[in-house]
Amino acid sequence: MSETSTGFKREIKLFDAVMLVAGSMIGSGIFIVSADIGRSVGSSGYLLLVWGLTGLMTLAGALSYGELTSLMPRAGGQYVYLRESYGPLVAFLYGWTLFLVIQSGTIAAVGVAFARFTGVVLPWFSEDNVLLDLGFLQFTSVQLLAIASIVLLTLINQQGVRNGTIIQNIFGSTKIIALFALLGFGLLLGTNPEVMDLNFSNLWDAQSVVLDKETGAITRTTLSGWALMVGIGTAMIGSLFSSDAWNNIGFSGDEIVNPKRTIVLSMAIGTAIVTVLYILINIVYLTILPLQGDPAGVDALSRGLQFASNDRVGTAVAEVMGGAPATIGIAILIIIATFGCNNGVILSAPRVYYAMAKDGLFFPSMAKLNKNGVPGAALAIQCVWASLLCLSGRYSDLLDYVIFAVLLFYILTIAGIFVLRRTMPDAPRPYKAIGYPVLPALYILMASFICTILLIYKPDYSWPGLILVAVGVPVYYLVGKRFKRVEG
């Protein structure tokens, strides 16, 4: 599909694409989720193993997914791959879930994280600072800043894809450099021999840790065999979401210079950078904070990694390293990380809604590009919905519900490589999945294992997600009769 036939402007180059991949992946998760992982597996060795397995799974997914991006480098990305593999119903269910919760919910959650950490530097932005109380709804200064940041980034991206990539390049490169600086300072100034001895003397002593919030009692259960595998599987929920959004670059296929090469390279480079960073950052955490601690501890060192205040491991490490100034420094880093992450997510997703509208499966206005060559209506509608989710206070619950659905769509997408090799055997594939069929099969098996664990042991995470997807089936048939395919 040529640039002329789509109206999109091919302005995303390789560096831009790498920053979109890495910048969209790095948000606030790396500074938070290690606390929950530490409680789920209870040892330094298994905490690092969880991050290592997440990195392996992400890289396997990206290297396999690259075949689809080179085969169909079009606006819409994963939606297009699912449509060509399984038909419009499955593709619509993906787009429906993406808009309703996955992407819009992520934008809301990251926006609120941005506002919360801004409050560390500017205390006026606090969830205790209620600006409007309607009884059924309290509007706080945190929600105000979260919505303002979403609106600002939407307006920037309305002006053209180049504007969005400039913001992404600035914030993406800044936070990657800052994270490497954090690694250096942590290893040079923060290393504590006593903590290292505690954390690394019993690397594989796995145990789950459960805190009763009412009584403060801690229950520790030794893990082995199947229980250990379940613990690892559930622990990977947080690390996988901290590593997600690596596929978003595929949504912008019609805006990328030499997309058949650039998309594949950017996913490989971006996911590799983030994977290495995440593992190294967790090693730094374990050289500064004891893994185990006391939830009633009076300082960050006594609370440990497992019971860092509000699970904010990053700020706990900063507190130990340099007190209040270092904590503010980490907060600024997280502000940069979340702002850049949201820019990448806001930029990418409307291309999916554009492709859906072209197929007659979404509002026809979303199938149009504005004068700057971007899907302006799709950006605006996404902004409104994400802002409403900021107000609802329920977006984090919704994100929990679709963890299963997200993995399910990834499984279906990677399996689509096998389907399309059979149904489109002669189609040009400038890039073929490395290690085919082993590497794609490895990703499918790992993701399927986690889905199975969620279905059995975390029904609150899996069944609501399935219901949310299933509700899309009658919506598909209603929408399919109302809208018509948009030509051109």
mmCIF file with all atom_site columns, C-alpha atoms in Angstrom, residues 286-457:
data_model
loop_
_atom_site.group_PDB
_atom_site.id
_atom_site.type_symbol
_atom_site.label_atom_id
_atom_site.label_alt_id
_atom_site.label_comp_id
_atom_site.label_asym_id
_atom_site.label_entity_id
_atom_site.label_seq_id
_atom_site.pdbx_PDB_ins_code
_atom_site.Cartn_x
_atom_site.Cartn_y
_atom_site.Cartn_z
_atom_site.occupancy
_atom_site.B_iso_or_equiv
_atom_site.pdbx_formal_charge
_atom_site.auth_seq_id
_atom_site.auth_comp_id
_atom_site.auth_asym_id
_atom_site.auth_atom_id
_atom_site.pdbx_PDB_model_num
ATOM 1   C CA . LEU A 1 286 ? 18.877  -6.077  45.163 1.00 0.00 ? 286 LEU A CA 1
ATOM 2   C CA . THR A 1 287 ? 22.249  -4.501  45.973 1.00 0.00 ? 287 THR A CA 1
ATOM 3   C CA . ILE A 1 288 ? 20.590  -1.641  47.871 1.00 0.00 ? 288 ILE A CA 1
ATOM 4   C CA . LEU A 1 289 ? 17.378  -3.015  49.432 1.00 0.00 ? 289 LEU A CA 1
ATOM 5   C CA . PRO A 1 290 ? 16.939  -6.315  51.284 1.00 0.00 ? 290 PRO A CA 1
ATOM 6   C CA . LEU A 1 291 ? 14.324  -8.405  49.493 1.00 0.00 ? 291 LEU A CA 1
ATOM 7   C CA . GLN A 1 292 ? 12.546  -9.338  52.712 1.00 0.00 ? 292 GLN A CA 1
ATOM 8   C CA . GLY A 1 293 ? 11.461  -6.731  55.197 1.00 0.00 ? 293 GLY A CA 1
ATOM 9   C CA . ASP A 1 294 ? 8.928   -5.654  57.791 1.00 0.00 ? 294 ASP A CA 1
ATOM 10  C CA . PRO A 1 295 ? 5.761   -3.918  56.515 1.00 0.00 ? 295 PRO A CA 1
ATOM 11  C CA . ALA A 1 296 ? 5.730   -1.923  59.774 1.00 0.00 ? 296 ALA A CA 1
ATOM 12  C CA . GLY A 1 297 ? 9.327   -0.767  59.280 1.00 0.00 ? 297 GLY A CA 1
ATOM 13  C CA . VAL A 1 298 ? 10.085  2.886   59.960 1.00 0.00 ? 298 VAL A CA 1
ATOM 14  C CA . ASP A 1 299 ? 12.290  3.432   56.899 1.00 0.00 ? 299 ASP A CA 1
ATOM 15  C CA . ALA A 1 300 ? 12.828  2.073   53.385 1.00 0.00 ? 300 ALA A CA 1
ATOM 16  C CA . LEU A 1 301 ? 15.690  -0.217  54.422 1.00 0.00 ? 301 LEU A CA 1
ATOM 17  C CA . SER A 1 302 ? 13.675  -1.953  57.144 1.00 0.00 ? 302 SER A CA 1
ATOM 18  C CA . ARG A 1 303 ? 10.584  -2.342  54.913 1.00 0.00 ? 303 ARG A CA 1
ATOM 19  C CA . GLY A 1 304 ? 12.664  -3.962  52.195 1.00 0.00 ? 304 GLY A CA 1
ATOM 20  C CA . LEU A 1 305 ? 11.748  -4.513  48.572 1.00 0.00 ? 305 LEU A CA 1
ATOM 21  C CA . GLN A 1 306 ? 8.691   -6.652  49.315 1.00 0.00 ? 306 GLN A CA 1
ATOM 22  C CA . PHE A 1 307 ? 7.049   -3.982  51.466 1.00 0.00 ? 307 PHE A CA 1
ATOM 23  C CA . ALA A 1 308 ? 8.230   -0.745  49.903 1.00 0.00 ? 308 ALA A CA 1
ATOM 24  C CA . SER A 1 309 ? 5.705   2.020   50.620 1.00 0.00 ? 309 SER A CA 1
ATOM 25  C CA . ASN A 1 310 ? 2.886   1.744   48.058 1.00 0.00 ? 310 ASN A CA 1
ATOM 26  C CA . ASP A 1 311 ? 5.148   -0.753  46.232 1.00 0.00 ? 311 ASP A CA 1
ATOM 27  C CA . ARG A 1 312 ? 7.314   2.171   45.042 1.00 0.00 ? 312 ARG A CA 1
ATOM 28  C CA . VAL A 1 313 ? 10.599  0.287   44.915 1.00 0.00 ? 313 VAL A CA 1
ATOM 29  C CA . GLY A 1 314 ? 12.287  2.976   42.815 1.00 0.00 ? 314 GLY A CA 1
ATOM 30  C CA . THR A 1 315 ? 11.676  5.745   45.353 1.00 0.00 ? 315 THR A CA 1
ATOM 31  C CA . ALA A 1 316 ? 12.605  3.389   48.236 1.00 0.00 ? 316 ALA A CA 1
ATOM 32  C CA . VAL A 1 317 ? 15.979  2.767   46.594 1.00 0.00 ? 317 VAL A CA 1
ATOM 33  C CA . ALA A 1 318 ? 16.446  6.511   46.103 1.00 0.00 ? 318 ALA A CA 1
ATOM 34  C CA . GLU A 1 319 ? 15.605  7.153   49.755 1.00 0.00 ? 319 GLU A CA 1
ATOM 35  C CA . VAL A 1 320 ? 18.299  4.711   50.876 1.00 0.00 ? 320 VAL A CA 1
ATOM 36  C CA . MET A 1 321 ? 20.854  6.102   48.406 1.00 0.00 ? 321 MET A CA 1
ATOM 37  C CA . GLY A 1 322 ? 20.435  9.818   49.008 1.00 0.00 ? 322 GLY A CA 1
ATOM 38  C CA . GLY A 1 323 ? 17.398  10.720  51.069 1.00 0.00 ? 323 GLY A CA 1
ATOM 39  C CA . ALA A 1 324 ? 14.926  13.387  49.932 1.00 0.00 ? 324 ALA A CA 1
ATOM 40  C CA . PRO A 1 325 ? 17.015  14.850  47.052 1.00 0.00 ? 325 PRO A CA 1
ATOM 41  C CA . ALA A 1 326 ? 17.477  11.405  45.461 1.00 0.00 ? 326 ALA A CA 1
ATOM 42  C CA . THR A 1 327 ? 13.769  10.637  45.945 1.00 0.00 ? 327 THR A CA 1
ATOM 43  C CA . ILE A 1 328 ? 12.864  13.812  44.046 1.00 0.00 ? 328 ILE A CA 1
ATOM 44  C CA . GLY A 1 329 ? 15.369  12.812  41.341 1.00 0.00 ? 329 GLY A CA 1
ATOM 45  C CA . ILE A 1 330 ? 13.697  9.423   40.915 1.00 0.00 ? 330 ILE A CA 1
ATOM 46  C CA . ALA A 1 331 ? 10.271  11.091  40.871 1.00 0.00 ? 331 ALA A CA 1
ATOM 47  C CA . ILE A 1 332 ? 11.432  13.378  38.040 1.00 0.00 ? 332 ILE A CA 1
ATOM 48  C CA . LEU A 1 333 ? 12.737  10.321  36.148 1.00 0.00 ? 333 LEU A CA 1
ATOM 49  C CA . ILE A 1 334 ? 9.354   8.604   36.541 1.00 0.00 ? 334 ILE A CA 1
ATOM 50  C CA . ILE A 1 335 ? 7.568   11.790  35.423 1.00 0.00 ? 335 ILE A CA 1
ATOM 51  C CA . ILE A 1 336 ? 9.679   11.761  32.246 1.00 0.00 ? 336 ILE A CA 1
ATOM 52  C CA . ALA A 1 337 ? 9.125   8.022   31.782 1.00 0.00 ? 337 ALA A CA 1
ATOM 53  C CA . THR A 1 338 ? 5.339   8.179   32.135 1.00 0.00 ? 338 THR A CA 1
ATOM 54  C CA . PHE A 1 339 ? 4.959   11.275  29.945 1.00 0.00 ? 339 PHE A CA 1
ATOM 55  C CA . GLY A 1 340 ? 7.015   9.686   27.151 1.00 0.00 ? 340 GLY A CA 1
ATOM 56  C CA . CYS A 1 341 ? 5.241   6.341   27.559 1.00 0.00 ? 341 CYS A CA 1
ATOM 57  C CA . ASN A 1 342 ? 1.824   7.965   27.195 1.00 0.00 ? 342 ASN A CA 1
ATOM 58  C CA . ASN A 1 343 ? 2.908   9.895   24.128 1.00 0.00 ? 343 ASN A CA 1
ATOM 59  C CA . GLY A 1 344 ? 3.837   6.648   22.376 1.00 0.00 ? 344 GLY A CA 1
ATOM 60  C CA . VAL A 1 345 ? 0.579   4.949   23.347 1.00 0.00 ? 345 VAL A CA 1
ATOM 61  C CA . ILE A 1 346 ? -1.549  7.952   22.371 1.00 0.00 ? 346 ILE A CA 1
ATOM 62  C CA . LEU A 1 347 ? 0.232   8.242   19.005 1.00 0.00 ? 347 LEU A CA 1
ATOM 63  C CA . SER A 1 348 ? -0.092  4.574   18.035 1.00 0.00 ? 348 SER A CA 1
ATOM 64  C CA . ALA A 1 349 ? -3.571  3.268   18.874 1.00 0.00 ? 349 ALA A CA 1
ATOM 65  C CA . PRO A 1 350 ? -5.734  5.558   16.686 1.00 0.00 ? 350 PRO A CA 1
ATOM 66  C CA . ARG A 1 351 ? -4.231  3.864   13.620 1.00 0.00 ? 351 ARG A CA 1
ATOM 67  C CA . VAL A 1 352 ? -6.068  0.690   14.703 1.00 0.00 ? 352 VAL A CA 1
ATOM 68  C CA . TYR A 1 353 ? -9.384  2.537   15.025 1.00 0.00 ? 353 TYR A CA 1
ATOM 69  C CA . TYR A 1 354 ? -8.716  4.097   11.607 1.00 0.00 ? 354 TYR A CA 1
ATOM 70  C CA . ALA A 1 355 ? -8.295  0.620   10.060 1.00 0.00 ? 355 ALA A CA 1
ATOM 71  C CA . MET A 1 356 ? -11.444 -0.639  11.809 1.00 0.00 ? 356 MET A CA 1
ATOM 72  C CA . ALA A 1 357 ? -13.454 2.324   10.524 1.00 0.00 ? 357 ALA A CA 1
ATOM 73  C CA . LYS A 1 358 ? -12.146 1.664   7.013  1.00 0.00 ? 358 LYS A CA 1
ATOM 74  C CA . ASP A 1 359 ? -13.616 -1.833  7.339  1.00 0.00 ? 359 ASP A CA 1
ATOM 75  C CA . GLY A 1 360 ? -16.967 -0.409  8.471  1.00 0.00 ? 360 GLY A CA 1
ATOM 76  C CA . LEU A 1 361 ? -16.496 -1.588  12.056 1.00 0.00 ? 361 LEU A CA 1
ATOM 77  C CA . PHE A 1 362 ? -16.142 1.757   13.816 1.00 0.00 ? 362 PHE A CA 1
ATOM 78  C CA . PHE A 1 363 ? -17.438 5.316   13.495 1.00 0.00 ? 363 PHE A CA 1
ATOM 79  C CA . PRO A 1 364 ? -16.912 6.478   9.879  1.00 0.00 ? 364 PRO A CA 1
ATOM 80  C CA . SER A 1 365 ? -15.308 9.735   11.071 1.00 0.00 ? 365 SER A CA 1
ATOM 81  C CA . MET A 1 366 ? -12.405 7.671   12.411 1.00 0.00 ? 366 MET A CA 1
ATOM 82  C CA . ALA A 1 367 ? -11.566 6.572   8.854  1.00 0.00 ? 367 ALA A CA 1
ATOM 83  C CA . LYS A 1 368 ? -10.568 10.107  7.885  1.00 0.00 ? 368 LYS A CA 1
ATOM 84  C CA . LEU A 1 369 ? -7.212  11.824  8.193  1.00 0.00 ? 369 LEU A CA 1
ATOM 85  C CA . ASN A 1 370 ? -6.986  15.462  9.160  1.00 0.00 ? 370 ASN A CA 1
ATOM 86  C CA . LYS A 1 371 ? -5.029  18.092  7.219  1.00 0.00 ? 371 LYS A CA 1
ATOM 87  C CA . ASN A 1 372 ? -1.832  16.954  8.972  1.00 0.00 ? 372 ASN A CA 1
ATOM 88  C CA . GLY A 1 373 ? -2.199  13.382  7.735  1.00 0.00 ? 373 GLY A CA 1
ATOM 89  C CA . VAL A 1 374 ? -3.162  11.768  11.047 1.00 0.00 ? 374 VAL A CA 1
ATOM 90  C CA . PRO A 1 375 ? -6.490  10.200  12.194 1.00 0.00 ? 375 PRO A CA 1
ATOM 91  C CA . GLY A 1 376 ? -7.661  13.281  14.081 1.00 0.00 ? 376 GLY A CA 1
ATOM 92  C CA . ALA A 1 377 ? -11.141 12.047  14.991 1.00 0.00 ? 377 ALA A CA 1
ATOM 93  C CA . ALA A 1 378 ? -9.763  8.777   16.338 1.00 0.00 ? 378 ALA A CA 1
ATOM 94  C CA . LEU A 1 379 ? -7.243  10.699  18.458 1.00 0.00 ? 379 LEU A CA 1
ATOM 95  C CA . ALA A 1 380 ? -10.005 12.942  19.827 1.00 0.00 ? 380 ALA A CA 1
ATOM 96  C CA . ILE A 1 381 ? -12.405 10.112  20.694 1.00 0.00 ? 381 ILE A CA 1
ATOM 97  C CA . GLN A 1 382 ? -9.581  8.151   22.337 1.00 0.00 ? 382 GLN A CA 1
ATOM 98  C CA . CYS A 1 383 ? -8.725  11.267  24.393 1.00 0.00 ? 383 CYS A CA 1
ATOM 99  C CA . VAL A 1 384 ? -12.311 11.665  25.610 1.00 0.00 ? 384 VAL A CA 1
ATOM 100 C CA . TRP A 1 385 ? -12.673 8.012   26.623 1.00 0.00 ? 385 TRP A CA 1
ATOM 101 C CA . ALA A 1 386 ? -9.284  7.850   28.367 1.00 0.00 ? 386 ALA A CA 1
ATOM 102 C CA . SER A 1 387 ? -10.135 11.044  30.262 1.00 0.00 ? 387 SER A CA 1
ATOM 103 C CA . LEU A 1 388 ? -13.431 9.537   31.424 1.00 0.00 ? 388 LEU A CA 1
ATOM 104 C CA . LEU A 1 389 ? -11.531 6.497   32.676 1.00 0.00 ? 389 LEU A CA 1
ATOM 105 C CA . CYS A 1 390 ? -9.333  8.876   34.686 1.00 0.00 ? 390 CYS A CA 1
ATOM 106 C CA . LEU A 1 391 ? -12.503 10.128  36.370 1.00 0.00 ? 391 LEU A CA 1
ATOM 107 C CA . SER A 1 392 ? -13.972 6.697   36.958 1.00 0.00 ? 392 SER A CA 1
ATOM 108 C CA . GLY A 1 393 ? -11.221 5.456   39.234 1.00 0.00 ? 393 GLY A CA 1
ATOM 109 C CA . ARG A 1 394 ? -11.908 1.973   37.864 1.00 0.00 ? 394 ARG A CA 1
ATOM 110 C CA . TYR A 1 395 ? -9.359  1.844   35.046 1.00 0.00 ? 395 TYR A CA 1
ATOM 111 C CA . SER A 1 396 ? -6.847  -0.179  37.084 1.00 0.00 ? 396 SER A CA 1
ATOM 112 C CA . ASP A 1 397 ? -9.516  -2.814  37.734 1.00 0.00 ? 397 ASP A CA 1
ATOM 113 C CA . LEU A 1 398 ? -10.335 -2.916  34.033 1.00 0.00 ? 398 LEU A CA 1
ATOM 114 C CA . LEU A 1 399 ? -6.676  -3.385  33.164 1.00 0.00 ? 399 LEU A CA 1
ATOM 115 C CA . ASP A 1 400 ? -6.497  -6.312  35.586 1.00 0.00 ? 400 ASP A CA 1
ATOM 116 C CA . TYR A 1 401 ? -9.495  -7.868  33.868 1.00 0.00 ? 401 TYR A CA 1
ATOM 117 C CA . VAL A 1 402 ? -7.946  -7.849  30.401 1.00 0.00 ? 402 VAL A CA 1
ATOM 118 C CA . ILE A 1 403 ? -4.549  -9.334  31.247 1.00 0.00 ? 403 ILE A CA 1
ATOM 119 C CA . PHE A 1 404 ? -5.831  -12.681 30.034 1.00 0.00 ? 404 PHE A CA 1
ATOM 120 C CA . ALA A 1 405 ? -7.379  -11.143 26.908 1.00 0.00 ? 405 ALA A CA 1
ATOM 121 C CA . VAL A 1 406 ? -4.161  -9.309  25.993 1.00 0.00 ? 406 VAL A CA 1
ATOM 122 C CA . LEU A 1 407 ? -2.150  -12.537 26.153 1.00 0.00 ? 407 LEU A CA 1
ATOM 123 C CA . LEU A 1 408 ? -4.877  -14.378 24.254 1.00 0.00 ? 408 LEU A CA 1
ATOM 124 C CA . PHE A 1 409 ? -4.696  -11.907 21.352 1.00 0.00 ? 409 PHE A CA 1
ATOM 125 C CA . TYR A 1 410 ? -0.902  -12.130 21.334 1.00 0.00 ? 410 TYR A CA 1
ATOM 126 C CA . ILE A 1 411 ? -1.166  -15.924 21.115 1.00 0.00 ? 411 ILE A CA 1
ATOM 127 C CA . LEU A 1 412 ? -3.632  -15.673 18.235 1.00 0.00 ? 412 LEU A CA 1
ATOM 128 C CA . THR A 1 413 ? -1.446  -13.123 16.446 1.00 0.00 ? 413 THR A CA 1
ATOM 129 C CA . ILE A 1 414 ? 1.757   -15.171 16.677 1.00 0.00 ? 414 ILE A CA 1
ATOM 130 C CA . ALA A 1 415 ? -0.200  -18.302 15.685 1.00 0.00 ? 415 ALA A CA 1
ATOM 131 C CA . GLY A 1 416 ? -1.285  -16.297 12.644 1.00 0.00 ? 416 GLY A CA 1
ATOM 132 C CA . ILE A 1 417 ? 2.249   -16.755 11.280 1.00 0.00 ? 417 ILE A CA 1
ATOM 133 C CA . PHE A 1 418 ? 1.497   -20.471 10.881 1.00 0.00 ? 418 PHE A CA 1
ATOM 134 C CA . VAL A 1 419 ? -1.934  -19.726 9.391  1.00 0.00 ? 419 VAL A CA 1
ATOM 135 C CA . LEU A 1 420 ? -0.663  -17.203 6.844  1.00 0.00 ? 420 LEU A CA 1
ATOM 136 C CA . ARG A 1 421 ? 2.234   -19.401 5.737  1.00 0.00 ? 421 ARG A CA 1
ATOM 137 C CA . ARG A 1 422 ? -0.431  -21.890 4.718  1.00 0.00 ? 422 ARG A CA 1
ATOM 138 C CA . THR A 1 423 ? -2.999  -19.488 3.254  1.00 0.00 ? 423 THR A CA 1
ATOM 139 C CA . MET A 1 424 ? -0.522  -17.012 1.700  1.00 0.00 ? 424 MET A CA 1
ATOM 140 C CA . PRO A 1 425 ? 2.475   -19.217 0.854  1.00 0.00 ? 425 PRO A CA 1
ATOM 141 C CA . ASP A 1 426 ? 3.710   -17.106 -2.062 1.00 0.00 ? 426 ASP A CA 1
ATOM 142 C CA . ALA A 1 427 ? 3.333   -13.659 -0.489 1.00 0.00 ? 427 ALA A CA 1
ATOM 143 C CA . PRO A 1 428 ? 6.641   -11.774 -0.246 1.00 0.00 ? 428 PRO A CA 1
ATOM 144 C CA . ARG A 1 429 ? 8.141   -11.952 3.230  1.00 0.00 ? 429 ARG A CA 1
ATOM 145 C CA . PRO A 1 430 ? 11.182  -9.645  3.431  1.00 0.00 ? 430 PRO A CA 1
ATOM 146 C CA . TYR A 1 431 ? 11.686  -10.903 6.976  1.00 0.00 ? 431 TYR A CA 1
ATOM 147 C CA . LYS A 1 432 ? 10.851  -14.386 8.180  1.00 0.00 ? 432 LYS A CA 1
ATOM 148 C CA . ALA A 1 433 ? 10.489  -15.223 11.861 1.00 0.00 ? 433 ALA A CA 1
ATOM 149 C CA . ILE A 1 434 ? 13.876  -16.194 13.291 1.00 0.00 ? 434 ILE A CA 1
ATOM 150 C CA . GLY A 1 435 ? 13.898  -19.780 14.514 1.00 0.00 ? 435 GLY A CA 1
ATOM 151 C CA . TYR A 1 436 ? 10.574  -20.635 12.862 1.00 0.00 ? 436 TYR A CA 1
ATOM 152 C CA . PRO A 1 437 ? 8.734   -22.754 13.921 1.00 0.00 ? 437 PRO A CA 1
ATOM 153 C CA . VAL A 1 438 ? 10.500  -23.143 17.286 1.00 0.00 ? 438 VAL A CA 1
ATOM 154 C CA . LEU A 1 439 ? 10.638  -19.518 18.472 1.00 0.00 ? 439 LEU A CA 1
ATOM 155 C CA . PRO A 1 440 ? 6.999   -18.648 17.628 1.00 0.00 ? 440 PRO A CA 1
ATOM 156 C CA . ALA A 1 441 ? 5.903   -21.941 19.197 1.00 0.00 ? 441 ALA A CA 1
ATOM 157 C CA . LEU A 1 442 ? 7.950   -21.124 22.322 1.00 0.00 ? 442 LEU A CA 1
ATOM 158 C CA . TYR A 1 443 ? 6.135   -17.817 22.708 1.00 0.00 ? 443 TYR A CA 1
ATOM 159 C CA . ILE A 1 444 ? 2.736   -19.474 22.205 1.00 0.00 ? 444 ILE A CA 1
ATOM 160 C CA . LEU A 1 445 ? 3.556   -22.160 24.788 1.00 0.00 ? 445 LEU A CA 1
ATOM 161 C CA . MET A 1 446 ? 4.808   -19.666 27.392 1.00 0.00 ? 446 MET A CA 1
ATOM 162 C CA . ALA A 1 447 ? 1.834   -17.334 26.949 1.00 0.00 ? 447 ALA A CA 1
ATOM 163 C CA . SER A 1 448 ? -0.601  -20.285 26.965 1.00 0.00 ? 448 SER A CA 1
ATOM 164 C CA . PHE A 1 449 ? 0.925   -21.538 30.222 1.00 0.00 ? 449 PHE A CA 1
ATOM 165 C CA . ILE A 1 450 ? 0.398   -18.146 31.866 1.00 0.00 ? 450 ILE A CA 1
ATOM 166 C CA . CYS A 1 451 ? -3.186  -17.990 30.546 1.00 0.00 ? 451 CYS A CA 1
ATOM 167 C CA . THR A 1 452 ? -3.860  -21.448 31.994 1.00 0.00 ? 452 THR A CA 1
ATOM 168 C CA . ILE A 1 453 ? -2.447  -20.358 35.367 1.00 0.00 ? 453 ILE A CA 1
ATOM 169 C CA . LEU A 1 454 ? -4.666  -17.272 35.309 1.00 0.00 ? 454 LEU A CA 1
ATOM 170 C CA . LEU A 1 455 ? -7.782  -19.260 34.432 1.00 0.00 ? 455 LEU A CA 1
ATOM 171 C CA . ILE A 1 456 ? -7.242  -21.707 37.282 1.00 0.00 ? 456 ILE A CA 1
ATOM 172 C CA . TYR A 1 457 ? -5.619  -19.651 40.022 1.00 0.00 ? 457 TYR A CA 1
#
